[in-house]
Amino acid sequence: MPGKRKLLSGNKIDPKPITGSISITELVDNNLLSYNGGRLREACRLFTEKILQEDVTVGMSLSGALTPAGLGISALIPLIENGFIDWMVSTGANLYHDTHFAIGLSMHRGRFDADDVALRKEGIVRIYDIFFDYDVLISTDDFFREVLKAPEFQREMSSSEMHFLVGKYLSEREKLLGTEKKSLLATAYQYGVPIYTSSPGDSSIGMNVAALALKDNQLKFDVSLDVNESAAIVLEAKRTGGKSAAIILGGGSPKNFLLQTEPHIQEVLGLQEKGYDYFIQLTDARVDTGGLSGATPGEAVSWGKIDPAQLPDSVVCYVDSTIGLPILAAYAMAKHSPRKPKRLFDHRNSLLKKIEAEFREKFGNINLK
Amino acid sequence: MPGKRKLLSGNKIDPKPITGSISITELVDNNLLSYNGGRLREACRLFTEKILQEDVTVGMSLSGALTPAGLGISALIPLIENGFIDWMVSTGANLYHDTHFAIGLSMHRGRFDADDVALRKEGIVRIYDIFFDYDVLISTDDFFREVLKAPEFQREMSSSEMHFLVGKYLSEREKLLGTEKKSLLATAYQYGVPIYTSSPGDSSIGMNVAALALKDNQLKFDVSLDVNESAAIVLEAKRTGGKSAAIILGGGSPKNFLLQTEPHIQEVLGLQEKGYDYFIQLTDARVDTGGLSGATPGEAVSWGKIDPAQLPDSVVCYVDSTIGLPILAAYAMAKHSPRKPKRLFDHRNSLLKKIEAEFREKFGNINLK
Amino acid sequence: MPGKRKLLSGNKIDPKPITGSISITELVDNNLLSYNGGRLREACRLFTEKILQEDVTVGMSLSGALTPAGLGISALIPLIENGFIDWMVSTGANLYHDTHFAIGLSMHRGRFDADDVALRKEGIVRIYDIFFDYDVLISTDDFFREVLKAPEFQREMSSSEMHFLVGKYLSEREKLLGTEKKSLLATAYQYGVPIYTSSPGDSSIGMNVAALALKDNQLKFDVSLDVNESAAIVLEAKRTGGKSAAIILGGGSPKNFLLQTEPHIQEVLGLQEKGYDYFIQLTDARVDTGGLSGATPGEAVSWGKIDPAQLPDSVVCYVDSTIGLPILAAYAMAKHSPRKPKRLFDHRNSLLKKIEAEFREKFGNINLK
Amino acid sequence: MPGKRKLLSGNKIDPKPITGSISITELVDNNLLSYNGGRLREACRLFTEKILQEDVTVGMSLSGALTPAGLGISALIPLIENGFIDWMVSTGANLYHDTHFAIGLSMHRGRFDADDVALRKEGIVRIYDIFFDYDVLISTDDFFREVLKAPEFQREMSSSEMHFLVGKYLSEREKLLGTEKKSLLATAYQYGVPIYTSSPGDSSIGMNVAALALKDNQLKFDVSLDVNESAAIVLEAKRTGGKSAAIILGGGSPKNFLLQTEPHIQEVLGLQEKGYDYFIQLTDARVDTGGLSGATPGEAVSWGKIDPAQLPDSVVCYVDSTIGLPILAAYAMAKHSPRKPKRLFDHRNSLLKKIEAEFREKFGNINLK
C-alpha cells in the first residue's frame, strides 16, 4: 500500500461546469468523474487510446436485444465502417432482428407497460418497449428459409461463414430496397468482420435451420469450427506481436465464448499464452450472484482469460448498453481516425491452419488423451 | 386497447448513424431510442419541453454521494444558475461534502477496490472510488462548529434556513478563497433556492449540531417547519394556476420527503389537491423489493402523490446519476434559455401563512382530532 | 497471500441432499454454500454465534416497507421478545404502517401490476403488491392526532421517547382490541427497546406532528438528542467492555444513522473508539453507484464505522429482506436461547450523561471550535 | 377493474410469529407474504400444487454457476430422483463443473474478494467465492477427451445424447469411486432426463470436442436435432392433453432455448399451439434493460411462448438461485410425493417423428419457402 501522498495523487474532483455548448468528448473527459460515470470515461479512453491502436485485434460480444433498439444502425455499423471492430460474437436473436431492417420491415417505439394479452390478440410482438407486427417474424422466417435453401448453404459450416453468406444476400437486398447501412450482417459481410454465435440453435435463425433440416436441407453448424476459429483469431493477434481486446456488451453466452478463446488456447490446446490485454464490459449483470455474466476481470485473470499484468486495463461499467454504447461510439469516432479493416473473415482458414499446426507440433506424436 | 394500426404508430426504429461530430442533443434525440436509453431521452425532453415552462415549480431530491462525485460543480450549480431548480431536498451528506469544495479542501479520484484497512491506517477516507484525507472531515467539522456558534444560529429554525445561513458563510468564503461556483449551498443561497433535508440529524452536519448542543448551543431544527414549508411551496404552485415537478436523483428519504408534500396537503391537512404534474427519477433502485426508493409513478398515483391525469408525464430511468444527470443538464441548457429564478426562499414565510390560512379556514373552529 | 494448500483449505463443496424433512437450520448450515446463499448462511451464523452473546449491544436499522409486508409481526416482534434486538433506527413509514395492525386496521395481499389510476379512483392505496383502503390512512392519522394532543407530548423530545409514548398507547389499544403482538412500537415499548428515526419529519407521523404544530401543539423533535443518545448507546457498549453490532435491513438514512454513531464518537466528539464489531446487511442496494446504501463494510472501515480488526465479522447478503429476515429470525430462535432484554430505553438519560461527561472532560475548558 | 370490496379481498397481512421450531413449509406458507418473499411462496405453491401434477411436463433451464455452488448435489439431483424435472437446458459450464464431483475432484469455499493475480500465480481458479486447483480443469479435460474418443461418440448427435452418453460414464465412475449422487449428468442418465445445451461450443466441454476435432475425432453436435427434439417434447405434452411448465433458473441462452420451443412450433413449423401453461423464474436479471433474461411472462405471451389464458400461473422471483432453489426444492419434497419419471430421453426418437409427421402433414406437398 502506497503512502498518503501517493494515495491522494489522483486528480482533484474539480470539474468544469456543464454548459449548453459542451461536446460529448468534453462531457466524458471533464464531467464523468466517479462511480459508473467514471467507469464510462475510463472505457471511452481505454477504447480510444489503447484498444484502437493498429496492432490490437478487437473482439466484441453482443447480448441483450441491441439491434431491435437501433444500436446496430446507430453504433455497431459505424464502428465497423471505421474499422473499430475486428470480430464479433452475438446471440442469434440480435442477428435475426437485424435482418428486419435490411429487408424493409419495421419495428416501432411502443410501451413497456402494455397489456400483453391484448397485444397477442392484435398480433403485436413486444420486446420491452418496442412493438412490431407478428408478420415481421413470419416474413423474416420466409426470407431465411428461402435463402438457406440456396446451393451454397448445402453443407456444414461455421456460424461465421453462415452469417457471411447471409450477409451477402442482405447486402444485395439492401441495395435493391435502398436500405443500405441498416444491417449489421450486411456491413460485416462488406468489411470481412466474422460474426460468430455461441448458440447456433438458439434463435429464430437456428429454428429455421432446424425446420429446413426436417425437409432434408443440408445446412449444418460446425460448432467446433467456431470454437477453433475464434481461438485462432486471438492467438494470431498475440503470435504476431499484437494485442487483443474484449469489448463485452451485456454478458451471457457471447461473453463466455469471447473469453473462452484463451482457456481454449492455454488449458485445452496446451499452448503458451497469457490472456486478453484489454477488457471493457458494459452490463447490468450483478457480481454477487456468481454467474459469468457479472464475473469481474479479476475472476477472469484467475482463469487465464486476461493477462494478469494487464488487469489495470480492464473496465466494467454498469450501464445499459443503450446509453453506454452510443456515448462510447461517439467518443471514439470523434477522437480516433478510422483503422484499416483487418478483414479477418478472409483469413479464417489460414489462421485455423496456424493454430492447428501449433497444436500438432506440440502434441503431434502423442494421442490426445 | 387500441387496434394494430394505432399500436404500431410509434416512430420507426431507424436512427441516424452516430458520427464523430454528433452533438449531445442530437445523440439524445436520435440515438437513445429504447430501454433506459429511451427513458433518458424521454426525461431530457420532458424536462426541457414541459418542466422548464415558466409556470412550473421544480423540486429536486438528491440522494447518493453526488457532490463528492463533482456533480454539484458540474451540473447542479449550473442548473440553479439557469433557474432550472426551484427547491431541493437533500441528504445531509451531500451538503456536508459540498462544503469541502468551498473552503478549499480537496477530494481525489481513487480506486473502488482499495484495501480499506490500509486506507484507515493511512488516514484516507473512501467514498467508493473517491479518496480524501481524514483531515478534510476534521477541518470541515471545525468550519461548521465555528459558523454554527454565530448569533444568527442561536435559535430554532427550518433546515432550509439553516442551509441558507450556512450558504451565506460559504459564499463569503468562496470569494475570499477564489473558489466561486464550487458550492451548491453557496449557489442556492445566492439564488434563493431553499434546500431542505429530510433527516437533519443524519450527517456530519447534524452530528456537529448535536455536539454543540452538548455545549449549550441553541441551534435546533424545527422539523415541522420543514414539512409545512415544503408542502406550502407545492401548494402555491398549484393554487396560482401553475404546475409542479419532481426530479428525483436516487431515492431514499429525500424522495419520500419531496413526494409527501402531496399527502401532507391532501390526506393530513385535508385540502383539495391532485398531485404532482411531472415526475422524473434517475435511480438504481429496484421496484420488486417493495421500497419507496424504487416505487413507480403508478404507485405514487395511488397515494395521491402524482395527478392520475398526468401519469403519462412521468419517467423513470434506471441509470447512475453520474451518467444521467450530466446528460440531462447538458441537454436542457442547450435547448432551453435560462428561467428567471423564483427565489422561493424569500417567500417561505408568506407561503407558509397561506397554507396555514387555508388549513385554518377549513378546520378553524373544530379541534384537530 | 497464503499458498495453495491454505487457499484450498476451505470446506469442500459437498452438501447433503435436500429432503422433504430438512429443517431450516439444516438447510442453512448444509445447503446455502456459495454466493448470496453462502452470505445468508454466514449472516445466520454470525448473528447466532457471535452477535447474540450477552455482552453485545445489537442495533438494527429498518428501511423499505417491511412492516406492511408483515415482517413486524412475523420476525421483528419475536426477535425483540427474545431479547435479540437492543435498539433500532427506522424510517417513519415503517412505524406509521406498524400502527395499523395495533388499532385493528387491515392491509391485504394485492397485485404489483394493478392499474393505479383505477385504484386511486376506488380509494385503494398500493405498496407494491399490498392493497389497503385510503381510510386506513385517515383513521391512522386520526389516531396519531388524538394521541399526540395528550399532555405528555406537549414538549420537545427525542424520537425514541416519542415512539415509546406512542407505543404505550398502542400497547393499551392492543389489549382493548385483542390485537396483542401486532405492533412493533407496542412491543418495543414493553421491552424498553428505543426506536429512533433519522428523518422525523419524513413520514405520515411527521406530517401529523407538523399539522398539529399549525394548531399550536407543542410536540417537537429534538434531533440532536437522537444523535447523542444513539451514540451514547454504542459508546456504553464499548466502554463497559462489550461489543456492538449493526444489523442493517435495506440501506438509506437509517443505515447511515446507525453507523454514524461511530464517526460522531470519534470524529466529532473526539473520543477514542474503533468502530462496530459486527455487521450484517440484507439489501438490494448496488455497490457501484457509490451511495451509502450499498457501501461495503470495507468502505465503512475507512470512516471508522467498523473496527478494522473486526472486518472479517461483516457480511452483506444481497437478498430481499422479505426472504432473508424470516430465515435469519427462524435460524436464530432455533439455535439460541432468549437473551435478557437490556431495556436501553430506561437508561437513555444515564448513558447520555456519560457520553456528555466524557466529552466535557476532554474538551471542558476549551470552547468547541 | 373490480370494485373496492373485491380489490381488498386478498388475504389480510397477519402472519403467525416465527418461532424456533417453525418448519420450512410453514415459513413459506405463513411468513413469505409480500415482495420477493411473496413471489417465492407463490413459486413454491405453483410448483407443488399445479406443476407437479402427473400430466405436466416440466422443463428446467440452468444458467449461472449453479453446480459449482453445490446445487446439483443439494437440489437438482433430489428433484430428478423425485421425478420433478422431466427435461433440462443447461449452459455447458454447469455440466462441465458437475463432472468434477463425480470423478473425485474437489471445489472449496473461498473468498469473493481474493487477490486474483496472486490466485493465478498459485494456480487457483475462482468462481466468485469458490476456489479450486487449476489441475481440476486439466483432469476434467483429460476425462472428457478420454471418454469422447470412445467409439459410441464417433458420430453426429444431439447434445442430449452426448450428455446421456457422458452421464453413463460418470455413473460408472461414481460407482467405482463411491461418489454416487454427486453428478447431475449421471443422475439424468439414470432417470432418462434429457439435458440439452443451447450453446454446445461454449464451455470446456465444447472446447474439448473442438480440440479433438483437430485430431480427426468424429463427434459433432447436431444443433438442429436439439431444436427439433426439445420442441417435440413440449408439443407431445400438449398433444396428449397434458400441460407444460418452464422452470427457469437465471436467464440467458438456456432460458431462450427452453421458451423458443413454442415459437418453433407455432411461428416456424406453423403448427397450432398456445404456449407454456406454467412459468417460474428465479433470477437477478433486470427487466428494464430489455434483454431476454429479464423479459417478463407478459412479454413472453406476446411471442406465443406462454398461453395468454395461463398468464396468472406465472411467477418471477428476484432472488439468487442459491437461496431460492433450496427452499423451492425442500418445500416441494415436503409437500408432494415423488412422481413417476417420464424418461423422456427414451422417447426422443418417437417424439421427433411425431412432430416431423405433423409438420410434413401440414406442409408435405409444398416446398418450405
PDB file of C-alpha atoms in Angstrom, chain B residues 64-65 93 96-97 116-117 119-120 124-128 132 134 137-138 141-142 144-146 149 156 198-204 206-216 219-225 227-228 252-254 256-258 260-261 263-264 266-269 273-274 284-292 296-299 301-305 308 311 320 322 352 355-356 359-360 363-369, chain C residues 64-65 93 96-97 116-117 119-120 124-128 132 134 137-138 141-142 144-146 149 156 198-204 206-216 219-225 227-228 252-254 256-258 260-261 263-264 266-269 273-274 284-292 296-299 301-304 308 311 320 322 352 355-356 359-360 363-369:
ATOM      1  CA  GLY B  64     -26.377   9.110  -3.034  1.00  0.00           C
ATOM      2  CA  ALA B  65     -22.988  10.750  -2.768  1.00  0.00           C
ATOM      3  CA  ALA B  93     -24.127  14.150   3.461  1.00  0.00           C
ATOM      4  CA  TYR B  96     -21.657  18.393   4.157  1.00  0.00           C
ATOM      5  CA  HIS B  97     -19.334  17.179   1.398  1.00  0.00           C
ATOM      6  CA  ASP B 116      -9.664  -0.226   3.341  1.00  0.00           C
ATOM      7  CA  VAL B 117      -7.769  -1.406   6.380  1.00  0.00           C
ATOM      8  CA  LEU B 119      -6.517   3.271   3.945  1.00  0.00           C
ATOM      9  CA  ARG B 120      -7.718   3.608   7.520  1.00  0.00           C
ATOM     10  CA  ILE B 124      -7.600   8.125   3.994  1.00  0.00           C
ATOM     11  CA  VAL B 125     -11.382   8.083   3.812  1.00  0.00           C
ATOM     12  CA  ARG B 126     -13.095   6.423   0.853  1.00  0.00           C
ATOM     13  CA  ILE B 127     -16.390   7.038  -0.925  1.00  0.00           C
ATOM     14  CA  TYR B 128     -16.439   4.252  -3.485  1.00  0.00           C
ATOM     15  CA  PHE B 132      -9.702  12.144   0.734  1.00  0.00           C
ATOM     16  CA  TYR B 134      -9.360  12.307   7.191  1.00  0.00           C
ATOM     17  CA  LEU B 137     -13.546  15.819   7.759  1.00  0.00           C
ATOM     18  CA  ILE B 138     -11.886  17.392  10.782  1.00  0.00           C
ATOM     19  CA  ASP B 141     -16.258  19.900  11.239  1.00  0.00           C
ATOM     20  CA  ASP B 142     -14.232  22.831  12.564  1.00  0.00           C
ATOM     21  CA  PHE B 144     -19.302  24.041  10.870  1.00  0.00           C
ATOM     22  CA  ARG B 145     -18.769  24.373  14.586  1.00  0.00           C
ATOM     23  CA  GLU B 146     -17.253  27.793  14.191  1.00  0.00           C
ATOM     24  CA  LYS B 149     -21.831  29.219  17.107  1.00  0.00           C
ATOM     25  CA  GLU B 156     -34.823  27.032  16.267  1.00  0.00           C
ATOM     26  CA  SER B 198     -35.447  15.190   5.470  1.00  0.00           C
ATOM     27  CA  SER B 199     -33.049  13.815   8.065  1.00  0.00           C
ATOM     28  CA  PRO B 200     -31.430  16.755   9.855  1.00  0.00           C
ATOM     29  CA  GLY B 201     -29.606  14.671  12.450  1.00  0.00           C
ATOM     30  CA  ASP B 202     -28.311  12.195   9.957  1.00  0.00           C
ATOM     31  CA  SER B 203     -24.997  13.545   8.647  1.00  0.00           C
ATOM     32  CA  SER B 204     -21.869  15.208   9.875  1.00  0.00           C
ATOM     33  CA  GLY B 206     -26.301  17.051  12.219  1.00  0.00           C
ATOM     34  CA  MET B 207     -23.553  15.497  14.324  1.00  0.00           C
ATOM     35  CA  ASN B 208     -21.843  18.845  14.722  1.00  0.00           C
ATOM     36  CA  VAL B 209     -25.111  20.479  15.682  1.00  0.00           C
ATOM     37  CA  ALA B 210     -25.591  17.703  18.229  1.00  0.00           C
ATOM     38  CA  ALA B 211     -22.087  18.131  19.616  1.00  0.00           C
ATOM     39  CA  LEU B 212     -22.663  21.845  20.025  1.00  0.00           C
ATOM     40  CA  ALA B 213     -25.932  21.071  21.799  1.00  0.00           C
ATOM     41  CA  LEU B 214     -23.886  19.276  24.430  1.00  0.00           C
ATOM     42  CA  LYS B 215     -22.155  22.635  24.952  1.00  0.00           C
ATOM     43  CA  ASP B 216     -25.409  24.551  25.210  1.00  0.00           C
ATOM     44  CA  LEU B 219     -29.452  25.834  17.309  1.00  0.00           C
ATOM     45  CA  LYS B 220     -32.367  23.435  16.856  1.00  0.00           C
ATOM     46  CA  PHE B 221     -34.030  22.011  13.797  1.00  0.00           C
ATOM     47  CA  ASP B 222     -37.728  22.756  13.531  1.00  0.00           C
ATOM     48  CA  VAL B 223     -38.717  19.605  11.710  1.00  0.00           C
ATOM     49  CA  SER B 224     -42.378  20.526  11.391  1.00  0.00           C
ATOM     50  CA  LEU B 225     -41.460  23.780   9.744  1.00  0.00           C
ATOM     51  CA  VAL B 227     -42.734  19.643   6.488  1.00  0.00           C
ATOM     52  CA  ASN B 228     -45.104  22.577   6.291  1.00  0.00           C
ATOM     53  CA  GLY B 252     -34.409   7.219  -0.181  1.00  0.00           C
ATOM     54  CA  SER B 253     -35.700   9.647   2.382  1.00  0.00           C
ATOM     55  CA  PRO B 254     -35.265  12.732   0.128  1.00  0.00           C
ATOM     56  CA  ASN B 256     -40.164  10.423   0.129  1.00  0.00           C
ATOM     57  CA  PHE B 257     -39.932  13.913   1.577  1.00  0.00           C
ATOM     58  CA  LEU B 258     -40.280  15.562  -1.832  1.00  0.00           C
ATOM     59  CA  GLN B 260     -45.019  13.510   0.737  1.00  0.00           C
ATOM     60  CA  THR B 261     -45.869  17.174   0.221  1.00  0.00           C
ATOM     61  CA  PRO B 263     -50.228  13.521   1.036  1.00  0.00           C
ATOM     62  CA  HIS B 264     -49.495  16.241   3.593  1.00  0.00           C
ATOM     63  CA  GLN B 266     -54.490  16.142   0.856  1.00  0.00           C
ATOM     64  CA  GLU B 267     -54.545  13.385   3.455  1.00  0.00           C
ATOM     65  CA  VAL B 268     -53.279  15.171   6.545  1.00  0.00           C
ATOM     66  CA  LEU B 269     -54.275  18.802   6.049  1.00  0.00           C
ATOM     67  CA  GLU B 273     -55.234  18.789  -4.472  1.00  0.00           C
ATOM     68  CA  LYS B 274     -54.400  16.232  -7.133  1.00  0.00           C
ATOM     69  CA  ASP B 284     -30.692   2.262  -9.450  1.00  0.00           C
ATOM     70  CA  ALA B 285     -33.443   1.255  -7.028  1.00  0.00           C
ATOM     71  CA  ARG B 286     -35.315  -1.922  -7.839  1.00  0.00           C
ATOM     72  CA  VAL B 287     -39.083  -1.997  -7.975  1.00  0.00           C
ATOM     73  CA  ASP B 288     -39.579  -5.568  -6.854  1.00  0.00           C
ATOM     74  CA  THR B 289     -38.277  -5.276  -3.298  1.00  0.00           C
ATOM     75  CA  GLY B 290     -41.159  -3.002  -2.398  1.00  0.00           C
ATOM     76  CA  GLY B 291     -39.269   0.009  -1.026  1.00  0.00           C
ATOM     77  CA  LEU B 292     -40.194   3.621  -1.671  1.00  0.00           C
ATOM     78  CA  THR B 296     -43.085   3.632  -9.564  1.00  0.00           C
ATOM     79  CA  PRO B 297     -45.009   6.767 -10.566  1.00  0.00           C
ATOM     80  CA  GLY B 298     -48.036   4.479 -10.778  1.00  0.00           C
ATOM     81  CA  GLU B 299     -47.733   3.509  -7.123  1.00  0.00           C
ATOM     82  CA  VAL B 301     -50.674   7.874  -8.107  1.00  0.00           C
ATOM     83  CA  SER B 302     -52.437   5.502  -5.724  1.00  0.00           C
ATOM     84  CA  TRP B 303     -51.239   7.716  -2.854  1.00  0.00           C
ATOM     85  CA  GLY B 304     -52.246  10.993  -4.470  1.00  0.00           C
ATOM     86  CA  LYS B 305     -48.617  11.991  -4.937  1.00  0.00           C
ATOM     87  CA  PRO B 308     -53.545  10.463 -12.262  1.00  0.00           C
ATOM     88  CA  LEU B 311     -49.177   9.934 -15.211  1.00  0.00           C
ATOM     89  CA  ASP B 320     -26.422   6.020 -12.423  1.00  0.00           C
ATOM     90  CA  THR B 322     -23.234  10.253 -12.564  1.00  0.00           C
ATOM     91  CA  LEU B 352     -46.416  29.128   4.975  1.00  0.00           C
ATOM     92  CA  ILE B 355     -51.178  27.058   3.644  1.00  0.00           C
ATOM     93  CA  GLU B 356     -51.837  27.695   7.316  1.00  0.00           C
ATOM     94  CA  PHE B 359     -55.956  24.854   6.693  1.00  0.00           C
ATOM     95  CA  ARG B 360     -57.431  27.025   9.423  1.00  0.00           C
ATOM     96  CA  PHE B 363     -60.713  23.334  10.201  1.00  0.00           C
ATOM     97  CA  GLY B 364     -60.632  26.563  12.154  1.00  0.00           C
ATOM     98  CA  ASN B 365     -63.454  26.032  14.505  1.00  0.00           C
ATOM     99  CA  ILE B 366     -63.018  22.364  15.121  1.00  0.00           C
ATOM    100  CA  ASN B 367     -60.241  20.840  17.064  1.00  0.00           C
ATOM    101  CA  LEU B 368     -57.797  18.813  15.047  1.00  0.00           C
ATOM    102  CA  LYS B 369     -58.726  15.317  16.059  1.00  0.00           C
TER     103      LYS B 369
ATOM    104  CA  GLY C  64     -38.060  -0.384   2.920  1.00  0.00           C
ATOM    105  CA  ALA C  65     -41.709  -1.094   3.610  1.00  0.00           C
ATOM    106  CA  ALA C  93     -43.103   4.882   7.350  1.00  0.00           C
ATOM    107  CA  TYR C  96     -46.630   4.549  10.839  1.00  0.00           C
ATOM    108  CA  HIS C  97     -47.786   1.434   8.986  1.00  0.00           C
ATOM    109  CA  ASP C 116     -53.067   2.545 -10.272  1.00  0.00           C
ATOM    110  CA  VAL C 117     -55.333   5.132 -11.826  1.00  0.00           C
ATOM    111  CA  LEU C 119     -57.005   2.049  -7.706  1.00  0.00           C
ATOM    112  CA  ARG C 120     -56.899   5.751  -6.963  1.00  0.00           C
ATOM    113  CA  ILE C 124     -57.209   1.919  -2.731  1.00  0.00           C
ATOM    114  CA  VAL C 125     -53.610   2.653  -1.803  1.00  0.00           C
ATOM    115  CA  ARG C 126     -50.843   0.378  -3.018  1.00  0.00           C
ATOM    116  CA  ILE C 127     -47.450  -0.585  -1.622  1.00  0.00           C
ATOM    117  CA  TYR C 128     -46.055  -2.780  -4.385  1.00  0.00           C
ATOM    118  CA  PHE C 132     -55.384  -1.104   1.605  1.00  0.00           C
ATOM    119  CA  TYR C 134     -57.410   5.030   1.843  1.00  0.00           C
ATOM    120  CA  LEU C 137     -54.515   6.278   6.344  1.00  0.00           C
ATOM    121  CA  ILE C 138     -57.238   8.637   7.500  1.00  0.00           C
ATOM    122  CA  ASP C 141     -53.886   9.917  11.079  1.00  0.00           C
ATOM    123  CA  ASP C 142     -56.856  10.436  13.417  1.00  0.00           C
ATOM    124  CA  PHE C 144     -51.970   9.930  15.845  1.00  0.00           C
ATOM    125  CA  ARG C 145     -53.531  13.358  16.124  1.00  0.00           C
ATOM    126  CA  GLU C 146     -55.675  12.283  19.033  1.00  0.00           C
ATOM    127  CA  LYS C 149     -52.512  16.082  21.691  1.00  0.00           C
ATOM    128  CA  GLU C 156     -39.628  18.670  22.901  1.00  0.00           C
ATOM    129  CA  SER C 198     -33.309   9.505  11.380  1.00  0.00           C
ATOM    130  CA  SER C 199     -35.890  11.552   9.478  1.00  0.00           C
ATOM    131  CA  PRO C 200     -38.583  12.608  11.945  1.00  0.00           C
ATOM    132  CA  GLY C 201     -40.469  14.853   9.539  1.00  0.00           C
ATOM    133  CA  ASP C 202     -40.403  12.369   6.739  1.00  0.00           C
ATOM    134  CA  SER C 203     -43.485  10.160   7.143  1.00  0.00           C
ATOM    135  CA  SER C 204     -47.157  10.412   7.965  1.00  0.00           C
ATOM    136  CA  GLY C 206     -44.074  13.598  10.969  1.00  0.00           C
ATOM    137  CA  MET C 207     -46.803  15.083   8.802  1.00  0.00           C
ATOM    138  CA  ASN C 208     -49.332  14.751  11.609  1.00  0.00           C
ATOM    139  CA  VAL C 209     -46.927  16.320  14.057  1.00  0.00           C
ATOM    140  CA  ALA C 210     -46.473  19.163  11.580  1.00  0.00           C
ATOM    141  CA  ALA C 211     -50.216  19.594  11.107  1.00  0.00           C
ATOM    142  CA  LEU C 212     -50.690  19.795  14.858  1.00  0.00           C
ATOM    143  CA  ALA C 213     -47.914  22.370  15.015  1.00  0.00           C
ATOM    144  CA  LEU C 214     -50.065  24.586  12.813  1.00  0.00           C
ATOM    145  CA  LYS C 215     -52.646  24.331  15.614  1.00  0.00           C
ATOM    146  CA  ASP C 216     -50.132  25.206  18.314  1.00  0.00           C
ATOM    147  CA  LEU C 219     -44.613  18.470  20.403  1.00  0.00           C
ATOM    148  CA  LYS C 220     -41.181  18.963  18.837  1.00  0.00           C
ATOM    149  CA  PHE C 221     -38.474  16.567  17.809  1.00  0.00           C
ATOM    150  CA  ASP C 222     -35.133  17.144  19.475  1.00  0.00           C
ATOM    151  CA  VAL C 223     -32.968  15.911  16.651  1.00  0.00           C
ATOM    152  CA  SER C 224     -29.693  16.424  18.480  1.00  0.00           C
ATOM    153  CA  LEU C 225     -30.924  14.287  21.326  1.00  0.00           C
ATOM    154  CA  VAL C 227     -27.881  11.855  17.594  1.00  0.00           C
ATOM    155  CA  ASN C 228     -26.326  11.981  21.041  1.00  0.00           C
ATOM    156  CA  GLY C 252     -30.841   4.540   3.262  1.00  0.00           C
ATOM    157  CA  SER C 253     -30.902   7.095   6.001  1.00  0.00           C
ATOM    158  CA  PRO C 254     -31.480   4.530   8.805  1.00  0.00           C
ATOM    159  CA  ASN C 256     -26.344   5.947   7.850  1.00  0.00           C
ATOM    160  CA  PHE C 257     -27.789   6.958  11.211  1.00  0.00           C
ATOM    161  CA  LEU C 258     -26.983   3.602  12.796  1.00  0.00           C
ATOM    162  CA  GLN C 260     -22.732   7.420  12.123  1.00  0.00           C
ATOM    163  CA  THR C 261     -22.706   6.802  15.864  1.00  0.00           C
ATOM    164  CA  PRO C 263     -17.949   8.983  13.490  1.00  0.00           C
ATOM    165  CA  HIS C 264     -19.966  11.032  15.987  1.00  0.00           C
ATOM    166  CA  GLN C 266     -14.567   9.623  17.128  1.00  0.00           C
ATOM    167  CA  GLU C 267     -14.518  12.393  14.545  1.00  0.00           C
ATOM    168  CA  VAL C 268     -16.946  14.905  16.020  1.00  0.00           C
ATOM    169  CA  LEU C 269     -16.764  14.333  19.778  1.00  0.00           C
ATOM    170  CA  GLU C 273     -13.128   4.415  19.745  1.00  0.00           C
ATOM    171  CA  LYS C 274     -12.574   1.883  16.985  1.00  0.00           C
ATOM    172  CA  ASP C 284     -30.686  -4.875  -2.749  1.00  0.00           C
ATOM    173  CA  ALA C 285     -28.505  -1.765  -2.935  1.00  0.00           C
ATOM    174  CA  ARG C 286     -25.778  -1.797  -5.525  1.00  0.00           C
ATOM    175  CA  VAL C 287     -22.190  -1.010  -4.627  1.00  0.00           C
ATOM    176  CA  ASP C 288     -21.139   0.538  -7.912  1.00  0.00           C
ATOM    177  CA  THR C 289     -23.361   3.643  -7.880  1.00  0.00           C
ATOM    178  CA  GLY C 290     -21.456   4.995  -4.902  1.00  0.00           C
ATOM    179  CA  GLY C 291     -24.314   5.558  -2.457  1.00  0.00           C
ATOM    180  CA  LEU C 292     -24.179   4.837   1.243  1.00  0.00           C
ATOM    181  CA  THR C 296     -19.415  -2.065   1.811  1.00  0.00           C
ATOM    182  CA  PRO C 297     -18.134  -2.856   5.300  1.00  0.00           C
ATOM    183  CA  GLY C 298     -14.696  -2.116   3.871  1.00  0.00           C
ATOM    184  CA  GLU C 299     -15.690   1.432   2.967  1.00  0.00           C
ATOM    185  CA  VAL C 301     -13.761   0.794   7.919  1.00  0.00           C
ATOM    186  CA  SER C 302     -12.152   3.746   6.154  1.00  0.00           C
ATOM    187  CA  TRP C 303     -14.554   6.034   8.052  1.00  0.00           C
ATOM    188  CA  GLY C 304     -14.014   4.405  11.440  1.00  0.00           C
ATOM    189  CA  PRO C 308     -10.650  -2.748  11.051  1.00  0.00           C
ATOM    190  CA  LEU C 311     -13.820  -6.613   9.342  1.00  0.00           C
ATOM    191  CA  ASP C 320     -34.832  -9.127  -0.299  1.00  0.00           C
ATOM    192  CA  THR C 322     -38.798 -10.426   2.947  1.00  0.00           C
ATOM    193  CA  LEU C 352     -26.359  10.423  27.665  1.00  0.00           C
ATOM    194  CA  ILE C 355     -21.046  10.479  26.882  1.00  0.00           C
ATOM    195  CA  GLU C 356     -21.562  14.134  27.745  1.00  0.00           C
ATOM    196  CA  PHE C 359     -16.859  14.792  26.051  1.00  0.00           C
ATOM    197  CA  ARG C 360     -16.719  17.587  28.604  1.00  0.00           C
ATOM    198  CA  PHE C 363     -12.949  19.494  25.931  1.00  0.00           C
ATOM    199  CA  GLY C 364     -14.354  21.081  29.052  1.00  0.00           C
ATOM    200  CA  ASN C 365     -12.164  24.071  29.354  1.00  0.00           C
ATOM    201  CA  ILE C 366     -11.873  24.905  25.731  1.00  0.00           C
ATOM    202  CA  ASN C 367     -14.616  26.186  23.590  1.00  0.00           C
ATOM    203  CA  LEU C 368     -15.853  23.858  20.955  1.00  0.00           C
ATOM    204  CA  LYS C 369     -14.407  25.378  17.869  1.00  0.00           C
TER     205      LYS C 369
END
